[in-house]
Amino acid sequence: MEKKQICVIFGGESPEHEISRKSVTSILGNLDKEKYDTIAVGITKNGEWYLYDGDYGAIESGAWENVKDLKKAVISPDASEKALIVFDGDKVIKKHIDVIFPVLHGEYGEDGTIQGLFELSHIPYVGMGVPASANGMDKTFSKIVFDSVDIPQAAWVVVKKNDSMAVKTEEIEKKLGYPCFVKPARTGSSVGVGKAHDREELKAALENAFKFDTKVLVEENIDGHEVECAVLGNDDAKASTVGEILPTVEFYDFDAKYNDNSTALQIPAKLSEETIETIRGYAVKAFNSLDGQGLSRVDFFVKHSDGSVVLNEINTLPGFTNISMYPKLWGAEGIEYSELLDKLIELAEKRTKR
């Protein structure tokens, strides 16, 4: 059987660039070499695109960018090409692509922008489409969508950079109280997220969040288990079991997710079967409400007080590192990492054929 040409794109301009490098190292190491020829394309933090055919072990550290004679390469938006265009001196080389696998977290990779390029190219690609990616990336938009289908969520206040901070502070204190969580509206991996216990901490958390976005979401604190559920599929999406995060810090921030080896994952979570089924149902409902395709990880809280379930957020291109919850959840369902990648590629092709 002829091998499929899989273009794996990594890096990107977002603050989650380093997480992309971690994720893609795992993915490249697990793509079945008997089924696929892999074409790796790295995007620098400055937005430069390069074909990378060197040692995959140099990607996670960022050393790949120092390899000599890297060639510029871009996805052609010309639908008749279905190719990667590589610039090699005076020559232009076209490399046919069967499926694009974007391993890009955050802005310009998860927000619908690059998905628009893929749509123009008519090349099948892994993950959500343009509107689903855009709405999933913007936490304020996704909250509106989830509200429309009656999924329980934490109360929230939106703050924009030009808003009166005095007015917004009063609104936050009246509606949410302390502690509360402050999040840039369009980042993931807990980049720029802070927890405020009083007015001074709120001011500092907002200032920090505005370093990453011009729009910030402030949410009420939910005292509960932090759990996650993986969704896989197109129109027939299925949910995995539920995993629980057991951090050793006050909240599960960027360092706890990627640098703190003391954080533990409990799969399945120590919850009743009824609660797990409720979470799985809400996860698929959230996915479908965005017109989801491919994959997502949906995060929830289960309140300590009464066991009720509250949706936290959806991640349309979840982490794929060796400690990431998404592949671990499907591993608990008997779908190993390489098989999961096969399924995602197959889903991309099925969506395009449809």
Short mmCIF file of C-alpha atoms in Angstrom, two decimals:
data_model
loop_
_atom_site.label_atom_id
_atom_site.label_comp_id
_atom_site.label_asym_id
_atom_site.label_seq_id
_atom_site.Cartn_x
_atom_site.Cartn_y
_atom_site.Cartn_z
CA MET A 1 0.00 0.00 0.00
CA GLU A 2 1.34 3.42 -0.95
CA LYS A 3 2.24 5.55 2.03
CA LYS A 4 0.27 8.71 2.76
CA GLN A 5 2.12 12.02 2.79
CA ILE A 6 1.43 13.68 6.15
CA CYS A 7 2.53 17.29 6.62
CA VAL A 8 3.03 17.95 10.33
CA ILE A 9 3.21 21.65 11.20
CA PHE A 10 4.63 22.79 14.55
CA GLY A 11 5.84 25.84 16.47
CA GLY A 12 3.94 29.00 15.65
CA GLU A 13 3.84 32.57 16.88
CA SER A 14 1.74 32.09 20.02
CA PRO A 15 2.95 32.04 23.64
CA GLU A 16 2.32 28.28 23.48
CA HIS A 17 5.12 27.78 20.93
CA GLU A 18 7.15 25.64 23.35
CA ILE A 19 4.17 23.39 24.10
CA SER A 20 3.75 22.79 20.37
CA ARG A 21 7.37 21.62 20.18
CA LYS A 22 6.75 19.19 23.04
CA SER A 23 3.55 17.88 21.45
CA VAL A 24 4.98 17.44 17.96
CA THR A 25 8.02 15.54 19.26
CA SER A 26 5.64 12.92 20.68
CA ILE A 27 3.48 12.85 17.55
CA LEU A 28 6.41 12.48 15.14
CA GLY A 29 7.73 9.65 17.27
CA ASN A 30 4.41 7.81 17.17
CA LEU A 31 3.25 8.19 13.55
CA ASP A 32 3.40 4.74 11.94
CA LYS A 33 6.36 4.77 9.54
CA GLU A 34 4.86 1.84 7.64
CA LYS A 35 1.78 3.93 6.79
CA TYR A 36 3.07 7.48 6.47
CA ASP A 37 5.86 9.54 5.01
CA THR A 38 6.16 12.58 7.21
CA ILE A 39 6.95 16.10 6.04
CA ALA A 40 7.74 18.36 9.01
CA VAL A 41 7.28 22.13 8.74
CA GLY A 42 8.36 24.39 11.58
CA ILE A 43 7.05 27.91 12.14
CA THR A 44 9.31 30.19 14.17
CA LYS A 45 8.07 32.66 16.76
CA ASN A 46 8.55 35.33 14.09
CA GLY A 47 6.22 33.52 11.71
CA GLU A 48 8.83 32.12 9.33
CA TRP A 49 8.00 28.75 7.73
CA TYR A 50 10.75 26.16 7.13
CA LEU A 51 10.89 22.59 5.88
CA TYR A 52 12.62 20.56 8.58
CA ASP A 53 14.08 17.18 7.68
CA GLY A 54 16.67 16.95 10.44
CA ASP A 55 16.76 15.01 13.72
CA TYR A 56 13.35 15.21 15.39
CA GLY A 57 15.15 15.16 18.74
CA ALA A 58 16.24 18.76 18.10
CA ILE A 59 12.70 20.11 17.93
CA GLU A 60 11.67 20.22 21.59
CA SER A 61 14.67 22.33 22.63
CA GLY A 62 14.26 24.69 19.66
CA ALA A 63 17.67 23.70 18.29
CA TRP A 64 16.05 22.76 14.98
CA GLU A 65 16.08 26.45 14.00
CA ASN A 66 19.90 26.46 14.08
CA VAL A 67 20.27 23.73 11.46
CA LYS A 68 22.12 25.03 8.40
CA ASP A 69 20.45 25.52 5.04
CA LEU A 70 16.83 25.34 6.19
CA LYS A 71 14.53 25.87 3.24
CA LYS A 72 11.52 28.18 3.31
CA ALA A 73 8.28 26.27 2.72
CA VAL A 74 4.59 27.18 2.63
CA ILE A 75 1.26 25.47 2.03
CA SER A 76 -0.05 26.49 -1.38
CA PRO A 77 -3.52 28.08 -1.22
CA ASP A 78 -4.04 26.97 -4.83
CA ALA A 79 -6.60 24.15 -4.62
CA SER A 80 -5.21 22.49 -7.75
CA GLU A 81 -1.78 22.02 -6.14
CA LYS A 82 -2.53 20.25 -2.83
CA ALA A 83 1.11 20.73 -2.06
CA LEU A 84 3.82 22.16 0.10
CA ILE A 85 5.89 24.66 -1.89
CA VAL A 86 9.59 24.47 -0.97
CA PHE A 87 12.05 27.19 -2.03
CA ASP A 88 15.47 25.69 -2.69
CA GLY A 89 17.73 28.42 -4.04
CA ASP A 90 16.53 29.16 -7.58
CA LYS A 91 14.29 26.09 -7.60
CA VAL A 92 10.72 25.70 -6.43
CA ILE A 93 9.82 22.15 -5.37
CA LYS A 94 6.28 20.90 -4.89
CA LYS A 95 5.68 18.17 -2.33
CA HIS A 96 2.27 16.51 -2.56
CA ILE A 97 0.34 16.37 0.72
CA ASP A 98 -2.47 13.95 1.54
CA VAL A 99 -3.27 15.24 5.05
CA ILE A 100 -2.09 18.18 7.16
CA PHE A 101 -1.63 17.54 10.87
CA PRO A 102 -1.35 20.93 12.62
CA VAL A 103 0.32 20.65 16.01
CA LEU A 104 -0.16 24.31 16.85
CA HIS A 105 -1.59 25.67 20.09
CA GLY A 106 -2.94 29.17 20.58
CA GLU A 107 -3.26 32.10 18.20
CA TYR A 108 -2.48 31.63 14.50
CA GLY A 109 -2.71 27.86 14.98
CA GLU A 110 -5.85 27.06 16.93
CA ASP A 111 -8.01 30.09 16.25
CA GLY A 112 -9.22 29.42 12.70
CA THR A 113 -6.58 31.49 10.90
CA ILE A 114 -4.39 28.67 9.62
CA GLN A 115 -7.47 26.49 9.17
CA GLY A 116 -8.63 29.06 6.61
CA LEU A 117 -5.44 28.45 4.64
CA PHE A 118 -6.04 24.71 4.80
CA GLU A 119 -9.59 25.20 3.50
CA LEU A 120 -8.27 27.21 0.54
CA SER A 121 -5.74 24.48 -0.21
CA HIS A 122 -8.46 21.77 -0.24
CA ILE A 123 -6.07 19.51 1.67
CA PRO A 124 -7.68 17.42 4.45
CA TYR A 125 -6.50 18.50 7.89
CA VAL A 126 -6.78 17.22 11.44
CA GLY A 127 -9.01 19.12 13.86
CA MET A 128 -11.79 21.68 13.94
CA GLY A 129 -12.83 23.86 11.01
CA VAL A 130 -12.62 27.65 10.79
CA PRO A 131 -15.69 28.83 12.78
CA ALA A 132 -15.40 26.06 15.37
CA SER A 133 -11.72 26.86 15.92
CA ALA A 134 -12.38 30.60 16.18
CA ASN A 135 -15.27 30.24 18.63
CA GLY A 136 -13.51 27.53 20.62
CA MET A 137 -10.37 29.63 20.97
CA ASP A 138 -12.22 32.70 22.23
CA LYS A 139 -13.44 31.81 25.71
CA THR A 140 -16.04 34.58 25.67
CA PHE A 141 -17.59 33.41 22.40
CA SER A 142 -17.61 29.76 23.44
CA LYS A 143 -19.34 30.69 26.69
CA ILE A 144 -22.14 32.31 24.71
CA VAL A 145 -22.47 29.19 22.53
CA PHE A 146 -22.52 26.84 25.54
CA ASP A 147 -25.07 29.04 27.29
CA SER A 148 -27.33 28.70 24.25
CA VAL A 149 -27.48 24.91 24.71
CA ASP A 150 -27.91 25.07 28.50
CA ILE A 151 -24.54 23.72 29.62
CA PRO A 152 -23.81 24.89 33.21
CA GLN A 153 -20.83 27.26 33.48
CA ALA A 154 -19.13 29.51 36.00
CA ALA A 155 -20.40 33.10 36.14
CA TRP A 156 -18.16 35.49 34.23
CA VAL A 157 -17.33 39.10 33.37
CA VAL A 158 -15.57 40.24 30.19
CA VAL A 159 -13.00 43.03 30.52
CA LYS A 160 -11.52 44.83 27.51
CA LYS A 161 -8.32 46.81 27.61
CA ASN A 162 -10.04 50.17 27.10
CA ASP A 163 -12.75 49.54 29.69
CA SER A 164 -12.92 51.56 32.89
CA MET A 165 -11.11 49.34 35.40
CA ALA A 166 -12.95 50.98 38.28
CA VAL A 167 -16.32 50.13 36.76
CA LYS A 168 -15.25 46.61 35.86
CA THR A 169 -13.73 45.99 39.28
CA GLU A 170 -17.02 46.92 40.91
CA GLU A 171 -18.90 44.60 38.52
CA ILE A 172 -16.50 41.74 39.24
CA GLU A 173 -16.72 42.18 42.99
CA LYS A 174 -20.51 42.38 42.90
CA LYS A 175 -21.10 39.51 40.47
CA LEU A 176 -18.22 37.13 41.21
CA GLY A 177 -16.55 38.03 44.49
CA TYR A 178 -13.16 36.71 45.57
CA PRO A 179 -11.29 34.60 44.82
CA CYS A 180 -11.78 34.77 41.06
CA PHE A 181 -9.83 33.63 38.04
CA VAL A 182 -8.44 35.97 35.38
CA LYS A 183 -7.77 34.58 31.90
CA PRO A 184 -6.72 36.09 28.58
CA ALA A 185 -9.71 35.37 26.33
CA ARG A 186 -7.70 33.73 23.55
CA THR A 187 -4.81 31.77 25.01
CA GLY A 188 -4.51 28.19 26.19
CA SER A 189 -2.19 26.10 28.38
CA SER A 190 -3.02 28.51 31.25
CA VAL A 191 -0.80 31.18 29.68
CA GLY A 192 -1.42 34.49 31.46
CA VAL A 193 -3.94 33.00 33.91
CA GLY A 194 -4.05 34.34 37.46
CA LYS A 195 -6.06 33.92 40.64
CA ALA A 196 -7.08 37.02 42.58
CA HIS A 197 -8.00 36.98 46.26
CA ASP A 198 -8.54 40.73 46.62
CA ARG A 199 -8.64 43.98 44.68
CA GLU A 200 -4.86 44.41 44.50
CA GLU A 201 -4.36 40.90 43.18
CA LEU A 202 -7.16 41.45 40.68
CA LYS A 203 -5.42 44.56 39.35
CA ALA A 204 -2.12 42.68 39.00
CA ALA A 205 -3.78 39.66 37.37
CA LEU A 206 -5.58 41.86 34.83
CA GLU A 207 -2.37 43.70 33.98
CA ASN A 208 -0.62 40.39 33.40
CA ALA A 209 -3.49 38.96 31.33
CA PHE A 210 -3.51 42.06 29.12
CA LYS A 211 0.08 41.26 28.13
CA PHE A 212 -1.36 38.35 26.15
CA ASP A 213 -4.71 39.66 24.90
CA THR A 214 -6.80 42.82 24.63
CA LYS A 215 -9.80 40.95 26.03
CA VAL A 216 -9.85 39.16 29.39
CA LEU A 217 -12.33 36.77 30.97
CA VAL A 218 -12.84 36.90 34.74
CA GLU A 219 -14.67 33.94 36.26
CA GLU A 220 -16.04 33.01 39.64
CA ASN A 221 -14.02 30.51 41.64
CA ILE A 222 -15.48 27.00 41.58
CA ASP A 223 -14.50 24.86 44.56
CA GLY A 224 -14.34 21.40 43.09
CA HIS A 225 -12.53 18.58 41.32
CA GLU A 226 -10.87 19.66 38.07
CA VAL A 227 -11.61 16.99 35.48
CA GLU A 228 -11.19 16.56 31.74
CA CYS A 229 -12.90 14.56 29.01
CA ALA A 230 -11.63 13.78 25.50
CA VAL A 231 -13.90 13.88 22.44
CA LEU A 232 -13.13 12.14 19.15
CA GLY A 233 -15.13 12.04 15.93
CA ASN A 234 -16.99 14.10 13.36
CA ASP A 235 -20.78 13.90 13.25
CA ASP A 236 -20.66 10.77 15.42
CA ALA A 237 -18.39 12.15 18.14
CA LYS A 238 -17.72 9.97 21.18
CA ALA A 239 -16.43 10.90 24.63
CA SER A 240 -13.75 9.11 26.61
CA THR A 241 -13.88 8.36 30.28
CA VAL A 242 -13.08 11.25 32.62
CA GLY A 243 -9.69 12.06 34.09
CA GLU A 244 -8.99 14.08 37.21
CA ILE A 245 -6.07 16.46 37.71
CA LEU A 246 -4.40 16.25 41.13
CA PRO A 247 -2.04 19.26 41.25
CA THR A 248 0.08 19.99 44.29
CA VAL A 249 -0.28 23.76 43.81
CA GLU A 250 -3.24 26.07 44.41
CA PHE A 251 -4.36 25.99 40.80
CA TYR A 252 -3.32 24.16 37.65
CA ASP A 253 -1.24 26.84 35.93
CA PHE A 254 1.27 26.64 33.07
CA ASP A 255 4.13 25.35 35.24
CA ALA A 256 1.92 22.73 36.88
CA LYS A 257 0.81 21.49 33.46
CA TYR A 258 4.20 21.21 31.80
CA ASN A 259 7.05 21.61 34.28
CA ASP A 260 5.86 20.19 37.60
CA ASN A 261 6.28 16.43 37.68
CA SER A 262 4.43 16.23 41.02
CA THR A 263 1.06 16.82 39.32
CA ALA A 264 -0.79 13.51 39.06
CA LEU A 265 -3.59 12.36 36.77
CA GLN A 266 -6.30 9.99 37.97
CA ILE A 267 -7.90 8.01 35.12
CA PRO A 268 -10.74 7.28 35.50
CA ALA A 269 -11.56 10.03 37.98
CA LYS A 270 -12.84 8.99 41.39
CA LEU A 271 -16.39 10.02 40.63
CA SER A 272 -19.67 8.17 40.51
CA GLU A 273 -20.65 6.52 37.22
CA GLU A 274 -23.60 8.89 37.07
CA THR A 275 -21.33 11.95 37.31
CA ILE A 276 -18.93 10.56 34.72
CA GLU A 277 -21.80 9.97 32.31
CA THR A 278 -23.08 13.51 32.91
CA ILE A 279 -19.65 14.92 32.06
CA ARG A 280 -19.34 12.75 28.95
CA GLY A 281 -22.75 13.93 27.78
CA TYR A 282 -21.89 17.59 28.30
CA ALA A 283 -18.51 17.12 26.56
CA VAL A 284 -20.15 15.81 23.38
CA LYS A 285 -22.87 18.48 23.61
CA ALA A 286 -20.25 21.23 23.87
CA PHE A 287 -18.29 19.74 20.94
CA ASN A 288 -21.40 19.49 18.75
CA SER A 289 -22.60 22.99 19.68
CA LEU A 290 -19.45 24.39 18.05
CA ASP A 291 -19.96 22.13 15.01
CA GLY A 292 -16.91 20.21 16.16
CA GLN A 293 -14.82 17.94 13.95
CA GLY A 294 -11.91 15.69 14.81
CA LEU A 295 -10.96 16.22 18.41
CA SER A 296 -11.29 18.33 21.51
CA ARG A 297 -10.60 18.13 25.22
CA VAL A 298 -13.37 19.56 27.36
CA ASP A 299 -12.58 20.65 30.92
CA PHE A 300 -15.01 20.68 33.84
CA PHE A 301 -15.33 21.21 37.56
CA VAL A 302 -17.31 18.90 39.83
CA LYS A 303 -18.37 20.95 42.85
CA HIS A 304 -17.36 19.63 46.26
CA SER A 305 -20.54 21.06 47.80
CA ASP A 306 -23.17 19.18 45.82
CA GLY A 307 -21.42 17.18 43.09
CA SER A 308 -22.89 19.30 40.28
CA VAL A 309 -20.95 19.63 37.02
CA VAL A 310 -19.74 22.97 35.62
CA LEU A 311 -18.04 23.34 32.23
CA ASN A 312 -14.74 25.21 32.38
CA GLU A 313 -13.57 25.43 28.75
CA ILE A 314 -12.94 23.56 25.53
CA ASN A 315 -9.55 23.03 23.91
CA THR A 316 -9.83 22.35 20.17
CA LEU A 317 -6.16 21.35 19.68
CA PRO A 318 -5.21 19.83 23.05
CA GLY A 319 -1.68 19.05 24.09
CA PHE A 320 -0.13 15.81 22.81
CA THR A 321 2.94 15.61 25.03
CA ASN A 322 3.84 12.35 26.75
CA ILE A 323 2.03 13.58 29.89
CA SER A 324 -0.97 15.18 28.18
CA MET A 325 -4.45 14.16 29.26
CA TYR A 326 -5.97 13.77 25.78
CA PRO A 327 -3.91 10.77 24.59
CA LYS A 328 -3.89 9.32 28.10
CA LEU A 329 -7.70 9.35 28.27
CA TRP A 330 -7.99 7.44 25.00
CA GLY A 331 -5.21 5.13 26.14
CA ALA A 332 -7.43 4.24 29.09
CA GLU A 333 -10.13 3.34 26.55
CA GLY A 334 -7.77 0.96 24.79
CA ILE A 335 -6.75 3.30 21.94
CA GLU A 336 -2.97 3.57 21.96
CA TYR A 337 -1.16 6.72 20.86
CA SER A 338 -0.30 5.57 17.32
CA GLU A 339 -3.83 4.25 16.74
CA LEU A 340 -5.26 7.56 17.95
CA LEU A 341 -3.16 9.40 15.36
CA ASP A 342 -4.45 7.00 12.68
CA LYS A 343 -8.04 7.77 13.69
CA LEU A 344 -7.47 11.53 13.56
CA ILE A 345 -5.98 11.30 10.07
CA GLU A 346 -8.89 9.11 8.96
CA LEU A 347 -11.42 11.59 10.39
CA ALA A 348 -9.73 14.42 8.48
CA GLU A 349 -10.06 12.51 5.22
CA LYS A 350 -13.67 11.53 5.89
CA ARG A 351 -14.67 15.14 6.59
CA THR A 352 -13.17 16.32 3.29
CA LYS A 353 -14.87 13.54 1.30
CA ARG A 354 -18.20 14.43 2.88
#
